[in-house]
PDB file of C-alpha atoms in Angstrom:
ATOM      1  CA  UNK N   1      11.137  26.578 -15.901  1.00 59.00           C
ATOM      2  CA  UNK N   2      11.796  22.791 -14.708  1.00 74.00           C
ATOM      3  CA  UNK N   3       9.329  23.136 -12.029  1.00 88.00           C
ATOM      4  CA  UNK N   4       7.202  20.886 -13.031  1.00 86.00           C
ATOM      5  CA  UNK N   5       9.336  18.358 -13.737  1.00 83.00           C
ATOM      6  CA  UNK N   6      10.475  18.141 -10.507  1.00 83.00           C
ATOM      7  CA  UNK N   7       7.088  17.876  -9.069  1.00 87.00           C
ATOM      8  CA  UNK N   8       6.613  14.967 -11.393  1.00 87.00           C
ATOM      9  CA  UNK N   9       9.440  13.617 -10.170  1.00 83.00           C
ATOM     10  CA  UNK N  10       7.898  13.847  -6.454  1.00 84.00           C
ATOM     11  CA  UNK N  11       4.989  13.001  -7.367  1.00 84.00           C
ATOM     12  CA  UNK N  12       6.341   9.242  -8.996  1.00 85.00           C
ATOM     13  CA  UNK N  13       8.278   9.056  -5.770  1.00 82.00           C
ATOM     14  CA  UNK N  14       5.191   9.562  -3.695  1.00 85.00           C
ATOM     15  CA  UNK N  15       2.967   7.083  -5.330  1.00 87.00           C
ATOM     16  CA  UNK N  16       5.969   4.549  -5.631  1.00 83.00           C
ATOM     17  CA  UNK N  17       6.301   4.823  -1.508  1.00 74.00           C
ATOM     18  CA  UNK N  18       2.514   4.214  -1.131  1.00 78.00           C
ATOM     19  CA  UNK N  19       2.553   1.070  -3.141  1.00 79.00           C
ATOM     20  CA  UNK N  20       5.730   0.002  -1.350  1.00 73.00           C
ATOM     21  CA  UNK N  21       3.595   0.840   1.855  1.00 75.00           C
ATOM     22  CA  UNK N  22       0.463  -0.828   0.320  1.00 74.00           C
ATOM     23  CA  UNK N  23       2.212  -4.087  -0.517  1.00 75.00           C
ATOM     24  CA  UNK N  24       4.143  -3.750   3.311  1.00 76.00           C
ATOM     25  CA  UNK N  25       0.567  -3.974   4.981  1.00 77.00           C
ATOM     26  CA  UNK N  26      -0.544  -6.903   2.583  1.00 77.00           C
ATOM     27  CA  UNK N  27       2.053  -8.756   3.563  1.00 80.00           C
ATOM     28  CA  UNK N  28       1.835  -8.049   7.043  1.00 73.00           C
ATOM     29  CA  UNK N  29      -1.967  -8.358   7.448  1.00 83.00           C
ATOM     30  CA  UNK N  30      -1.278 -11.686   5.669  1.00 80.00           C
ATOM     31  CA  UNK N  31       1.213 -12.823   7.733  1.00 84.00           C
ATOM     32  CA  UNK N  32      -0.889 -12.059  10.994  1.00 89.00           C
ATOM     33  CA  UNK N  33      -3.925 -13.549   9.370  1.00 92.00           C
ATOM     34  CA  UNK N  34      -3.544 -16.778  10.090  1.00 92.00           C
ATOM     35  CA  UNK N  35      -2.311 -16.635  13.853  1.00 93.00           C
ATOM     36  CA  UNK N  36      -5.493 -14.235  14.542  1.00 95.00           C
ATOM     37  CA  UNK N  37      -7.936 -17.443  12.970  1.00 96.00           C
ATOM     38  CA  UNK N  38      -6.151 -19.604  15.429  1.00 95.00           C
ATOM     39  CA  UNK N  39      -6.640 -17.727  18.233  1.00 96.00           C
ATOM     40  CA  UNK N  40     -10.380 -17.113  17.258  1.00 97.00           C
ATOM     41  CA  UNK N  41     -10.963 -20.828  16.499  1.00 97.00           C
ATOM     42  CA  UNK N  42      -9.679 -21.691  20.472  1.00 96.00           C
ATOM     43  CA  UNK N  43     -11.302 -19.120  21.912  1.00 97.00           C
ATOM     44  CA  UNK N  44     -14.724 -20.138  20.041  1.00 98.00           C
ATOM     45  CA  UNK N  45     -14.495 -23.748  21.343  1.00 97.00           C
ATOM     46  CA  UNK N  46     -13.809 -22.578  25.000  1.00 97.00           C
ATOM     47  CA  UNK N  47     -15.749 -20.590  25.178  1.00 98.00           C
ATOM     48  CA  UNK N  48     -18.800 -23.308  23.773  1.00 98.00           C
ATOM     49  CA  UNK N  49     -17.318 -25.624  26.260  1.00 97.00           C
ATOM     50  CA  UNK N  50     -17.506 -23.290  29.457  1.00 97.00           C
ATOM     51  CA  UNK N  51     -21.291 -22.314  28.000  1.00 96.00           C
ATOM     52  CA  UNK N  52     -22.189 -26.122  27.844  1.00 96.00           C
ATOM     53  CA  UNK N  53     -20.724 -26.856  31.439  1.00 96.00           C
ATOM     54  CA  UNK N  54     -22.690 -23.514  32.995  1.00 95.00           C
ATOM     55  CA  UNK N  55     -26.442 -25.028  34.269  1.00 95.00           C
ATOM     56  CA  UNK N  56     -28.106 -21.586  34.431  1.00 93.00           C
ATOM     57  CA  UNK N  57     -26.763 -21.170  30.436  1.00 91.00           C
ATOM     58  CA  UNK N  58     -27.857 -24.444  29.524  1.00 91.00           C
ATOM     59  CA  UNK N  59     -31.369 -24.215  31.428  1.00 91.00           C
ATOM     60  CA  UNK N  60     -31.841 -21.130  29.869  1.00 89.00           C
ATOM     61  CA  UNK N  61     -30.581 -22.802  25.974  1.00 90.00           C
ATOM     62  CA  UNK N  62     -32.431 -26.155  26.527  1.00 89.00           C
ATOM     63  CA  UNK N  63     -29.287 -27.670  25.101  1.00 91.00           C
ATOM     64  CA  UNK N  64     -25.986 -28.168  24.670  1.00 95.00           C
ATOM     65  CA  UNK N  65     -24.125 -26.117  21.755  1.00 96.00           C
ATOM     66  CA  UNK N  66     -22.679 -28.444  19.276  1.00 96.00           C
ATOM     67  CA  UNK N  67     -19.330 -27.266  17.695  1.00 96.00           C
ATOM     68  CA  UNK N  68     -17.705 -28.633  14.968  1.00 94.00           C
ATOM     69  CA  UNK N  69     -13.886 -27.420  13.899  1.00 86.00           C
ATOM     70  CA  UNK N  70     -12.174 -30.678  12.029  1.00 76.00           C
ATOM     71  CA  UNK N  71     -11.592 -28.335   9.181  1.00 82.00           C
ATOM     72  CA  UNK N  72      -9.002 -25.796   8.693  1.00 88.00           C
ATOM     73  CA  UNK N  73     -10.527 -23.047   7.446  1.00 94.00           C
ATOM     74  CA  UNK N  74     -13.922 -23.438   8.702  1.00 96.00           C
ATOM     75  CA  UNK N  75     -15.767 -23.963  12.313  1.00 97.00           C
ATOM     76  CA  UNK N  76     -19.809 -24.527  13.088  1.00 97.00           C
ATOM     77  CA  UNK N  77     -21.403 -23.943  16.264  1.00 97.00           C
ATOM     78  CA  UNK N  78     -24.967 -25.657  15.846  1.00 96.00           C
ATOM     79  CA  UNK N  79     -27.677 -24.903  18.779  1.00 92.00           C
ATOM     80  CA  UNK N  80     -29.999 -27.614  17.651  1.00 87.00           C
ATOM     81  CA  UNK N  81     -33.305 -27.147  19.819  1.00 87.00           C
ATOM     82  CA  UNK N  82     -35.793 -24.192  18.397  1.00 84.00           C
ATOM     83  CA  UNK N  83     -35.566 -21.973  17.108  1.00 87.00           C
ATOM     84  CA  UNK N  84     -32.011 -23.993  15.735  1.00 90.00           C
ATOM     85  CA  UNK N  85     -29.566 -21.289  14.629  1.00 93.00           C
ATOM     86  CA  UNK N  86     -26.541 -23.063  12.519  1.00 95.00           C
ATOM     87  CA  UNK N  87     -23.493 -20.892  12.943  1.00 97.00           C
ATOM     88  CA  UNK N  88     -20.324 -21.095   9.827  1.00 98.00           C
ATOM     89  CA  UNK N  89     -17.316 -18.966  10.186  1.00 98.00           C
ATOM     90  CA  UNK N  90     -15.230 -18.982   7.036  1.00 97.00           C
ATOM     91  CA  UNK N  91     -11.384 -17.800   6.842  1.00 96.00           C
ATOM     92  CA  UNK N  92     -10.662 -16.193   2.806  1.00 93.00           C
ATOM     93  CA  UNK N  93      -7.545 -14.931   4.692  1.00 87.00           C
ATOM     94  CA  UNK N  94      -8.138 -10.766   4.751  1.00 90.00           C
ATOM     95  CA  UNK N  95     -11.609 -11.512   6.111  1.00 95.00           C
ATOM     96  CA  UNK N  96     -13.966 -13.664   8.125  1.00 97.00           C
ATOM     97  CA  UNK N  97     -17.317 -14.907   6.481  1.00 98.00           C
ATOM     98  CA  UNK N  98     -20.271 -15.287   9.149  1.00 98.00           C
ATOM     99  CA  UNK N  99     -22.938 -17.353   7.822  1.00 97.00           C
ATOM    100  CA  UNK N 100     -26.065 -17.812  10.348  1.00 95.00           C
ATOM    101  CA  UNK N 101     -29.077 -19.691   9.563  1.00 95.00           C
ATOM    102  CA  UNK N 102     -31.856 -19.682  11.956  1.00 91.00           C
ATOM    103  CA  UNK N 103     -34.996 -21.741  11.627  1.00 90.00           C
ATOM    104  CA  UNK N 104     -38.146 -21.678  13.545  1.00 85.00           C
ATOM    105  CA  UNK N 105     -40.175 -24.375  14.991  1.00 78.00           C
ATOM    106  CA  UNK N 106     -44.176 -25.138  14.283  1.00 65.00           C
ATOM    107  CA  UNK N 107     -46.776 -25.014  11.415  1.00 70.00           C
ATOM    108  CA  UNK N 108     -44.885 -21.490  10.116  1.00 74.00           C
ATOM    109  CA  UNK N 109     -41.788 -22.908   9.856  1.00 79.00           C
ATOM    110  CA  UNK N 110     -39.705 -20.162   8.613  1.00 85.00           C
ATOM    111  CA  UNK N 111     -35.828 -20.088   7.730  1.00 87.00           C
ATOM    112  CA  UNK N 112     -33.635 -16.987   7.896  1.00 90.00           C
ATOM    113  CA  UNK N 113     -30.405 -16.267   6.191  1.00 93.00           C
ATOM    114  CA  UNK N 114     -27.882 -14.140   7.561  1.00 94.00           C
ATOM    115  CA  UNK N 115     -24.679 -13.183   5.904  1.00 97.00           C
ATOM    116  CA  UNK N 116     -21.442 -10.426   6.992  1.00 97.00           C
ATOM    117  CA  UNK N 117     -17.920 -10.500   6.668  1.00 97.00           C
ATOM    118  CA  UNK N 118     -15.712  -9.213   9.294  1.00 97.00           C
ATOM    119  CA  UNK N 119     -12.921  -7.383   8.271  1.00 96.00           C
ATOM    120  CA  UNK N 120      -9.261  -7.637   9.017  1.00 95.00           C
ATOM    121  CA  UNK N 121      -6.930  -4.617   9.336  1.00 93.00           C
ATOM    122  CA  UNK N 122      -3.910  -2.929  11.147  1.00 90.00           C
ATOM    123  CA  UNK N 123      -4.053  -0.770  13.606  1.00 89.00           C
ATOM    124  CA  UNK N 124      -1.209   2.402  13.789  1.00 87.00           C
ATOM    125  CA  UNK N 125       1.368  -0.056  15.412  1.00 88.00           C
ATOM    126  CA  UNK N 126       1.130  -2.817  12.888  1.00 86.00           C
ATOM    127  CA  UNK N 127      -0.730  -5.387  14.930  1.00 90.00           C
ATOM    128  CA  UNK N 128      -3.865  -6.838  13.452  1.00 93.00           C
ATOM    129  CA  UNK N 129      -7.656  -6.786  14.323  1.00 94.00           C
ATOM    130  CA  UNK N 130     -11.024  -7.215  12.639  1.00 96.00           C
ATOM    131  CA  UNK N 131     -13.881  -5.444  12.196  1.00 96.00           C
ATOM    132  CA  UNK N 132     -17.647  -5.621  11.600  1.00 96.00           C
ATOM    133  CA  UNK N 133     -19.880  -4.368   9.127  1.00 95.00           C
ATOM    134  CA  UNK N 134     -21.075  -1.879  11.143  1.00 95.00           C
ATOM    135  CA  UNK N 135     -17.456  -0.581  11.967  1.00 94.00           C
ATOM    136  CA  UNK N 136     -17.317  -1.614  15.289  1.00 95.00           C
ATOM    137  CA  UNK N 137     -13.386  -2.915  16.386  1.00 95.00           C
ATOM    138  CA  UNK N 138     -13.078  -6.278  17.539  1.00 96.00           C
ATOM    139  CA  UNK N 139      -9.603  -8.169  19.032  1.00 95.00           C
ATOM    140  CA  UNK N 140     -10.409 -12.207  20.078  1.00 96.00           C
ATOM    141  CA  UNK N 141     -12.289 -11.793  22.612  1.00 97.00           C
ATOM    142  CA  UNK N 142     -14.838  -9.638  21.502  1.00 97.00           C
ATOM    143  CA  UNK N 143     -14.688 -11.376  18.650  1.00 98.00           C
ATOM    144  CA  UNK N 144     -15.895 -14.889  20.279  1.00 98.00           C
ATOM    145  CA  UNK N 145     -18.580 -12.663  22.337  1.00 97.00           C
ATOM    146  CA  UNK N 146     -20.140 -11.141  18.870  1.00 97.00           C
ATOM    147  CA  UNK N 147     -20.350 -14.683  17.503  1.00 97.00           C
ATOM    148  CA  UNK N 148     -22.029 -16.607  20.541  1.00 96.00           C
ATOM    149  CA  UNK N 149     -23.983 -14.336  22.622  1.00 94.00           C
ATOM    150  CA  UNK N 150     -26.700 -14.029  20.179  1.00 90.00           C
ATOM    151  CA  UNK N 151     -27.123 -17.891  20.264  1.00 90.00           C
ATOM    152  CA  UNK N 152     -27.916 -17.556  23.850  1.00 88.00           C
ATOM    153  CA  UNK N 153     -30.900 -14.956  22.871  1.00 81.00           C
ATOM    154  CA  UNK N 154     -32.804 -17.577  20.310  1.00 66.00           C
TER     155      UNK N 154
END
């Protein structure tokens, strides 16, 4: 006859242990948040200095890339010569924002937004990595390779 009251009773227990678990990988993600921007912020501006000390890169680019990190939260990577594609990466903390702007040269002058966020998570052992709109996993390094390599295809 108390059945049911004890599956209540499970079932508050349940939900209470996924919030507990919810609010455990909040904290977590936050915590590993800012150590993953870090990493992605050096690995961005080595990775623009190796491409602006490689000739065949720079033959092929015209130019150097220009990057630009003074602020905490934010980095540019600017590849001036045409068509110019202005490159903003934006910590909010649980995700990246990817701003690209890329402007053609000539009479038709044209000017294309792009916009994505990259997402950060946890994988089964707790350790943190992001991931793109279109679901593909990323961990630094891929991470600095999906943000420059298109600028070497403009």
């Amino acid at each position: 006859m108390s059945d049911w009251i004890d599956e209540e009773v499970d079932n508050i227990g349940r939900k209470q242990a996924e919030l507990e678990d919810q609010a455990e990988r909040q904290r977590a993600l936050g915590q590993q948040s800012a150590g993953l921007w870090q990493e992605l912020v050096r690995g961005v501006e080595a990775a623009v200095n190796k491409i602006n000390s490689t000739q065949e890169i720079l033959n092929r680019l015209g130019d150097k890339l220009y990057y630009e990190g003074g602020r905490v939260d934010t980095f540019k990577i600017v590849k001036g010569n045409f068509p110019a594609v202005y490159l903003t990466v934006t910590t909010f903390g649980r995700y990246f924002q990817v701003e690209r702007k890329i402007v053609t040269n000539g009479q038709s002058r044209t000017t294309k937004d792009e916009r994505e966020r990259i997402e950060l998570d946890l994988d089964s052992n707790g350790r943190i990595y992001m991931k793109t709109e279109q679901g593909e996993t990323l961990h630094v390094q891929d991470a600095v390779k999906y943000l420059l390599k298109p600028l070497l295809n403009y």
